[in-house]
Tab-separated table of C-alpha atoms in Angstrom:
chain	number	residue	atom	x	y	z
A	186	ALA	CA	0.000	0.000	0.000
A	187	ILE	CA	2.847	2.326	0.911
A	188	LEU	CA	4.533	1.507	-2.400
A	189	VAL	CA	1.349	2.289	-4.363
A	190	ALA	CA	0.872	5.576	-2.491
A	191	ALA	CA	4.480	6.560	-3.110
A	192	LEU	CA	4.099	5.705	-6.786
A	193	LEU	CA	0.934	7.817	-7.051
A	194	ILE	CA	2.698	10.751	-5.366
A	195	ILE	CA	5.660	10.469	-7.722
A	196	VAL	CA	3.381	10.275	-10.764
A	197	GLY	CA	1.329	13.218	-9.465
A	198	PHE	CA	4.400	15.394	-8.879
A	199	GLY	CA	5.693	14.321	-12.275
A	200	LEU	CA	2.486	15.533	-13.947
A	201	VAL	CA	2.612	18.839	-12.045
A	202	ILE	CA	6.239	19.417	-12.961
A	203	HIS	CA	5.469	18.555	-16.587
A	204	GLN	CA	2.591	21.037	-16.637
A	205	LEU	CA	4.746	23.732	-15.056
A	206	TYR	CA	7.470	23.080	-17.633
A	207	ARG	CA	4.948	23.296	-20.480
A	208	VAL	CA	3.213	26.437	-19.178
A	209	GLN	CA	6.345	28.353	-18.122
A	210	LEU	CA	8.911	27.315	-20.702
A	211	VAL	CA	7.261	25.746	-23.747
A	212	GLU	CA	4.174	27.992	-23.983
A	213	GLY	CA	5.291	30.719	-21.585
A	214	GLU	CA	5.791	33.416	-24.235
A	215	SER	CA	2.346	32.930	-25.773
A	216	TYR	CA	0.685	33.121	-22.339
A	217	LYS	CA	2.716	36.242	-21.578
A	218	GLN	CA	1.555	37.912	-24.792
A	219	GLU	CA	-2.064	36.982	-24.120
A	220	ALA	CA	-1.839	38.375	-20.569
A	221	MET	CA	-0.381	41.642	-21.868
A	222	SER	CA	-3.134	41.968	-24.475
A	223	ARG	CA	-5.729	41.600	-21.715
A	224	GLN	CA	-4.008	43.928	-19.243
A	225	LEU	CA	-2.672	46.691	-21.507
A	226	ARG	CA	-4.225	49.120	-23.971
A	227	ALA	CA	-2.109	50.736	-26.695
A	228	THR	CA	-3.337	53.984	-28.245
A	229	THR	CA	-1.690	55.712	-31.193
A	230	ILE	CA	-0.616	59.361	-30.915
A	231	ASN	CA	-0.735	60.900	-34.353
A	232	ALA	CA	2.308	62.860	-35.486
A	233	ASN	CA	1.855	66.366	-36.858
A	234	ARG	CA	2.353	66.449	-40.618
A	235	GLY	CA	5.099	68.723	-41.841
A	236	THR	CA	4.203	72.266	-42.911
A	237	ILE	CA	4.143	73.245	-46.584
A	238	TYR	CA	5.561	76.722	-47.282
A	239	SER	CA	5.585	78.901	-50.375
A	240	ALA	CA	8.921	80.250	-51.636
A	241	ASP	CA	8.247	83.544	-49.883
A	242	GLY	CA	7.588	81.867	-46.540
A	243	GLN	CA	3.791	81.772	-46.452
A	244	ILE	CA	2.182	78.727	-44.813
A	245	LEU	CA	0.098	76.913	-47.416
A	246	ALA	CA	-0.675	73.778	-45.380
A	247	ALA	CA	-0.169	73.051	-41.696
A	248	SER	CA	-1.322	70.768	-38.896
A	249	ALA	CA	-2.843	71.754	-35.594
A	250	THR	CA	-3.596	69.671	-32.531
A	251	SER	CA	-7.270	68.839	-32.226
A	252	TRP	CA	-9.104	67.073	-29.453
A	253	ARG	CA	-11.516	64.233	-29.002
A	254	VAL	CA	-14.438	64.704	-26.602
A	255	ILE	CA	-15.410	61.407	-24.975
A	256	PHE	CA	-17.697	60.233	-22.193
A	257	SER	CA	-18.526	57.138	-20.156
A	258	PRO	CA	-22.213	56.066	-20.426
A	259	ALA	CA	-21.734	53.699	-17.462
A	260	ASP	CA	-21.006	56.685	-15.206
A	261	ILE	CA	-24.021	58.874	-15.986
A	262	THR	CA	-27.734	58.657	-15.235
A	263	ASP	CA	-30.507	58.908	-17.830
A	264	GLU	CA	-31.240	62.445	-16.643
A	265	GLN	CA	-27.584	63.411	-17.084
A	266	ALA	CA	-27.557	61.769	-20.525
A	267	THR	CA	-30.433	63.990	-21.650
A	268	LEU	CA	-28.708	67.089	-20.284
A	269	LEU	CA	-25.438	66.010	-21.927
A	270	ALA	CA	-27.143	65.527	-25.301
A	271	ASP	CA	-28.805	68.947	-25.103
A	272	GLY	CA	-25.577	70.749	-24.188
A	273	MET	CA	-23.132	68.935	-26.453
A	274	SER	CA	-25.396	69.151	-29.497
A	275	GLU	CA	-25.305	72.934	-29.138
A	276	ILE	CA	-21.606	73.295	-28.247
A	277	LEU	CA	-20.166	70.679	-30.632
A	278	GLY	CA	-22.812	70.727	-33.352
A	279	VAL	CA	-23.464	66.989	-32.933
A	280	ASP	CA	-26.896	65.466	-33.463
A	281	ARG	CA	-28.709	65.105	-30.119
A	282	GLU	CA	-30.036	61.628	-30.940
A	283	PHE	CA	-26.503	60.495	-31.815
A	284	ILE	CA	-25.372	61.262	-28.251
A	285	LEU	CA	-28.461	59.697	-26.645
A	286	GLU	CA	-27.943	56.513	-28.644
A	287	ARG	CA	-24.395	56.134	-27.322
A	288	ALA	CA	-25.432	57.118	-23.819
A	289	GLY	CA	-27.824	54.167	-23.849
A	290	ASN	CA	-24.941	51.704	-23.895
A	291	LYS	CA	-24.603	51.475	-20.110
A	292	LYS	CA	-21.946	48.754	-20.289
A	293	SER	CA	-19.572	51.083	-22.110
A	294	PHE	CA	-16.962	53.249	-20.401
A	295	TYR	CA	-15.784	54.911	-23.629
A	296	GLN	CA	-17.870	56.607	-26.303
A	297	VAL	CA	-16.741	59.369	-28.647
A	298	ILE	CA	-18.983	62.420	-28.921
A	299	LYS	CA	-16.861	64.214	-31.536
A	300	ARG	CA	-13.353	64.011	-32.995
A	301	GLN	CA	-11.109	66.793	-34.267
A	302	VAL	CA	-12.410	69.538	-31.997
A	303	ASP	CA	-10.389	72.710	-31.439
A	304	LYS	CA	-9.124	73.310	-27.897
A	305	GLU	CA	-11.430	76.239	-27.152
A	306	THR	CA	-14.546	74.274	-28.110
A	307	ALA	CA	-13.340	71.167	-26.286
A	308	ASP	CA	-12.743	73.245	-23.155
A	309	ALA	CA	-16.257	74.683	-23.430
A	310	ALA	CA	-17.698	71.161	-23.663
A	311	TYR	CA	-15.728	70.031	-20.627
A	312	GLN	CA	-16.741	73.122	-18.641
A	313	PHE	CA	-20.388	72.431	-19.443
A	314	ALA	CA	-19.996	68.932	-17.983
A	315	LEU	CA	-18.348	70.342	-14.842
A	316	ASP	CA	-20.968	73.050	-14.364
A	317	ASN	CA	-23.774	70.499	-14.636
A	318	LYS	CA	-22.000	67.814	-12.563
A	319	ILE	CA	-22.005	65.286	-15.403
A	320	ASN	CA	-19.469	62.562	-14.675
A	321	GLY	CA	-17.267	60.759	-17.173
A	322	VAL	CA	-16.713	63.516	-19.758
A	323	LYS	CA	-13.037	63.784	-20.732
A	324	ILE	CA	-10.846	65.696	-23.164
A	325	GLY	CA	-7.209	66.519	-23.681
A	326	ARG	CA	-5.436	63.368	-22.542
A	327	ALA	CA	-2.492	62.294	-24.728
A	328	SER	CA	-4.410	59.222	-25.832
A	329	CYS	CA	-7.252	61.437	-27.058
A	330	ARG	CA	-5.131	63.917	-29.002
A	331	GLU	CA	-5.408	64.131	-32.780
A	332	THR	CA	-4.177	66.443	-35.499
A	333	THR	CA	-6.171	68.325	-38.100
A	334	ARG	CA	-4.799	69.494	-41.443
A	335	TYR	CA	-5.774	73.003	-42.473
A	336	TYR	CA	-5.048	75.276	-45.423
A	337	PRO	CA	-4.962	78.985	-44.409
A	338	TYR	CA	-5.492	80.328	-47.935
A	339	GLY	CA	-8.398	78.063	-48.809
A	340	THR	CA	-8.542	77.385	-52.543
A	341	MET	CA	-5.167	78.951	-53.340
A	342	ALA	CA	-2.881	76.377	-55.010
A	343	SER	CA	-5.377	73.685	-53.995
A	344	THR	CA	-4.906	71.629	-57.170
A	345	VAL	CA	-1.162	71.608	-56.519
A	346	LEU	CA	-1.250	71.001	-52.767
A	347	GLY	CA	-3.948	68.328	-52.777
A	348	PHE	CA	-5.474	67.264	-49.463
A	349	VAL	CA	-5.429	64.542	-46.814
A	350	ASN	CA	-8.007	61.845	-46.111
A	351	ALA	CA	-9.764	60.997	-42.837
A	352	ASP	CA	-6.643	59.117	-41.664
A	353	ASN	CA	-4.516	62.248	-42.172
A	354	GLU	CA	-2.662	60.680	-45.105
A	355	GLY	CA	-2.037	62.473	-48.381
A	356	ALA	CA	-4.770	61.650	-50.878
A	357	TYR	CA	-3.940	63.972	-53.773
A	358	GLY	CA	-1.338	66.427	-55.071
A	359	LEU	CA	1.841	67.195	-53.161
A	360	GLU	CA	0.249	65.889	-49.969
A	361	ALA	CA	0.109	62.435	-51.567
A	362	TYR	CA	3.392	62.580	-53.521
A	363	TYR	CA	5.420	63.587	-50.447
A	364	ASN	CA	3.282	61.710	-47.937
A	365	SER	CA	6.185	59.708	-46.467
A	366	THR	CA	8.201	62.928	-46.013
A	367	LEU	CA	5.359	64.868	-44.423
A	368	SER	CA	3.813	62.106	-42.296
A	369	GLY	CA	6.311	61.691	-39.470
A	370	THR	CA	6.285	58.747	-37.058
A	371	PRO	CA	3.271	58.121	-34.789
A	372	GLY	CA	3.791	57.716	-31.058
A	373	LYS	CA	2.064	55.372	-28.657
A	374	VAL	CA	0.507	55.439	-25.204
A	375	VAL	CA	0.393	52.126	-23.346
A	376	THR	CA	-1.859	52.061	-20.281
A	377	ALA	CA	-2.875	49.284	-17.912
A	378	LYS	CA	-6.587	48.505	-17.873
A	379	ASN	CA	-8.696	46.838	-15.230
A	380	ALA	CA	-11.264	44.054	-15.589
A	381	TRP	CA	-13.904	46.559	-16.715
A	382	GLY	CA	-11.707	47.877	-19.521
A	383	THR	CA	-11.043	51.281	-17.984
A	384	ASP	CA	-7.567	52.749	-17.558
A	385	MET	CA	-5.609	52.186	-14.361
A	386	PRO	CA	-3.925	55.209	-12.641
A	387	TYR	CA	-1.475	57.216	-14.757
A	388	THR	CA	1.530	55.680	-12.948
A	389	TYR	CA	1.020	52.620	-15.156
A	390	GLN	CA	1.307	54.700	-18.320
A	391	ASP	CA	4.165	54.452	-20.817
A	392	ILE	CA	4.381	57.084	-23.567
A	393	THR	CA	6.429	56.965	-26.776
A	394	LYS	CA	6.386	60.465	-28.238
A	395	ALA	CA	5.397	61.038	-31.846
A	396	GLU	CA	7.978	62.478	-34.255
A	397	ASP	CA	6.550	65.227	-36.446
A	398	GLY	CA	7.008	65.074	-40.209
A	399	ASN	CA	9.436	67.119	-42.286
A	400	SER	CA	8.326	70.342	-43.965
A	401	LEU	CA	8.384	71.331	-47.628
A	402	VAL	CA	9.368	74.656	-49.160
A	403	LEU	CA	7.926	75.042	-52.652
A	404	THR	CA	9.134	77.170	-55.534
A	405	LEU	CA	5.629	78.663	-55.773
A	406	ASP	CA	5.508	82.360	-54.908
A	407	SER	CA	2.276	83.212	-53.080
A	408	ASN	CA	2.031	86.645	-54.719
A	409	ILE	CA	2.387	85.236	-58.235
A	410	GLN	CA	0.019	82.407	-57.357
A	411	SER	CA	-2.596	84.858	-56.133
A	412	VAL	CA	-2.338	86.997	-59.291
A	413	ILE	CA	-2.667	84.127	-61.767
A	414	GLU	CA	-5.619	82.655	-59.893
A	415	LYS	CA	-7.397	86.005	-59.857
A	416	HIS	CA	-6.959	86.549	-63.598
A	417	LEU	CA	-7.713	82.945	-64.513
A	418	ALA	CA	-11.000	83.121	-62.597
A	419	THR	CA	-11.895	86.245	-64.578
A	420	ALA	CA	-10.937	84.545	-67.862
A	421	LEU	CA	-13.168	81.548	-67.072
A	422	THR	CA	-16.157	83.862	-66.728
A	423	GLU	CA	-15.376	86.122	-69.686
A	424	HIS	CA	-14.796	83.251	-72.098
A	425	ALA	CA	-17.517	80.950	-70.720
A	426	VAL	CA	-15.092	78.063	-70.249
A	427	GLN	CA	-17.007	74.784	-70.232
A	428	ASN	CA	-14.323	72.424	-68.951
A	429	ARG	CA	-11.147	73.700	-67.307
A	430	ALA	CA	-8.228	76.078	-67.744
A	431	THR	CA	-4.622	75.977	-66.552
A	432	VAL	CA	-1.852	78.525	-66.000
A	433	ILE	CA	1.798	77.753	-65.299
A	434	VAL	CA	4.405	80.436	-64.567
A	435	GLN	CA	8.000	79.289	-64.850
A	436	ASP	CA	11.388	80.866	-64.219
A	437	VAL	CA	13.047	80.502	-67.635
A	438	ASN	CA	16.515	80.607	-66.100
A	439	THR	CA	16.087	77.781	-63.591
A	440	GLY	CA	12.935	75.968	-64.650
A	441	ALA	CA	11.401	76.581	-61.210
A	442	ILE	CA	7.583	76.675	-61.140
A	443	LEU	CA	6.627	80.057	-59.671
A	444	GLY	CA	2.886	79.635	-60.035
A	445	MET	CA	0.563	76.854	-61.156
A	446	THR	CA	-3.188	76.526	-61.027
A	447	THR	CA	-6.038	74.654	-62.653
A	448	MET	CA	-9.622	75.843	-62.508
A	449	PRO	CA	-12.241	74.892	-61.484
A	450	ASP	CA	-10.533	74.288	-58.138
A	451	TYR	CA	-11.743	73.393	-54.643
A	452	ASP	CA	-11.143	74.159	-50.984
A	453	PRO	CA	-8.820	71.498	-49.493
A	454	ASN	CA	-10.255	72.286	-46.055
A	455	ASN	CA	-13.430	70.636	-47.337
A	456	PRO	CA	-12.489	68.797	-50.541
A	457	GLN	CA	-15.840	67.013	-50.834
A	458	ALA	CA	-17.714	70.287	-51.322
A	459	ILE	CA	-18.158	71.561	-54.874
A	460	VAL	CA	-17.437	75.296	-54.935
A	461	SER	CA	-17.093	75.801	-58.681
A	462	GLU	CA	-20.045	77.308	-60.557
A	463	ILE	CA	-18.951	75.447	-63.692
A	464	SER	CA	-19.026	72.096	-61.900
A	465	LEU	CA	-22.369	72.900	-60.297
A	466	GLN	CA	-23.877	73.782	-63.675
A	467	LYS	CA	-22.679	70.435	-65.119
A	468	LEU	CA	-24.393	68.585	-62.260
A	469	ALA	CA	-27.623	70.542	-62.652
């Protein structure tokens, strides 16, 4: 009996040791990766795209930090949700029903009200939440920061500059051709999360800073560009152009392009909108 018991103990310890060996050494790395995926949350920090300058130093395209306004439906009451929807729809210009729909998901600790909000507006939204004692509204954390591309001169040189898509990547023109130069390297925020999926205290946070993209200096002169666009717009009207017209101004000594435009053009701040009368007449 003692021999059988000893044998069972040896076999039992052998199985335990084998399992420990398998879990810790053979499959240890895979378990480690799975544990990290359950315990950590990685959030990308977008890099600012490089600035595009004219030859005379004017900013033709630049990036600015924008903010994401978020809230936690699990932390607010139905009455607060209604108040939140009323206030945020007015401050952020978001549909009231859109906010109420997301507020109804009481198991969620993270819902986005609006992305790419300027700091002043985001601060106003946050202040509204504070004034009305609405819990769970957040802005401005590194993990919520985004960048917005803007073009100070609107339509000027738009057909040359191009524009970026919703992912802040060049979709047309110089923005697309030099995308890898302008893009930069995104950063990352790694935070520990608890069993409910919310972030642990900031002491668990690890931040890799984003590296902004390189800038471009064009040969285009903003004064020349402005003049040719003004006169080309007049020529389109006077000669009832039905399709499009183009002007290129070149330095004959160096070959540098001093001005270039094609009309009808568009506003790269809102490239989906049709601003050309000629294009609108074709669609009519």
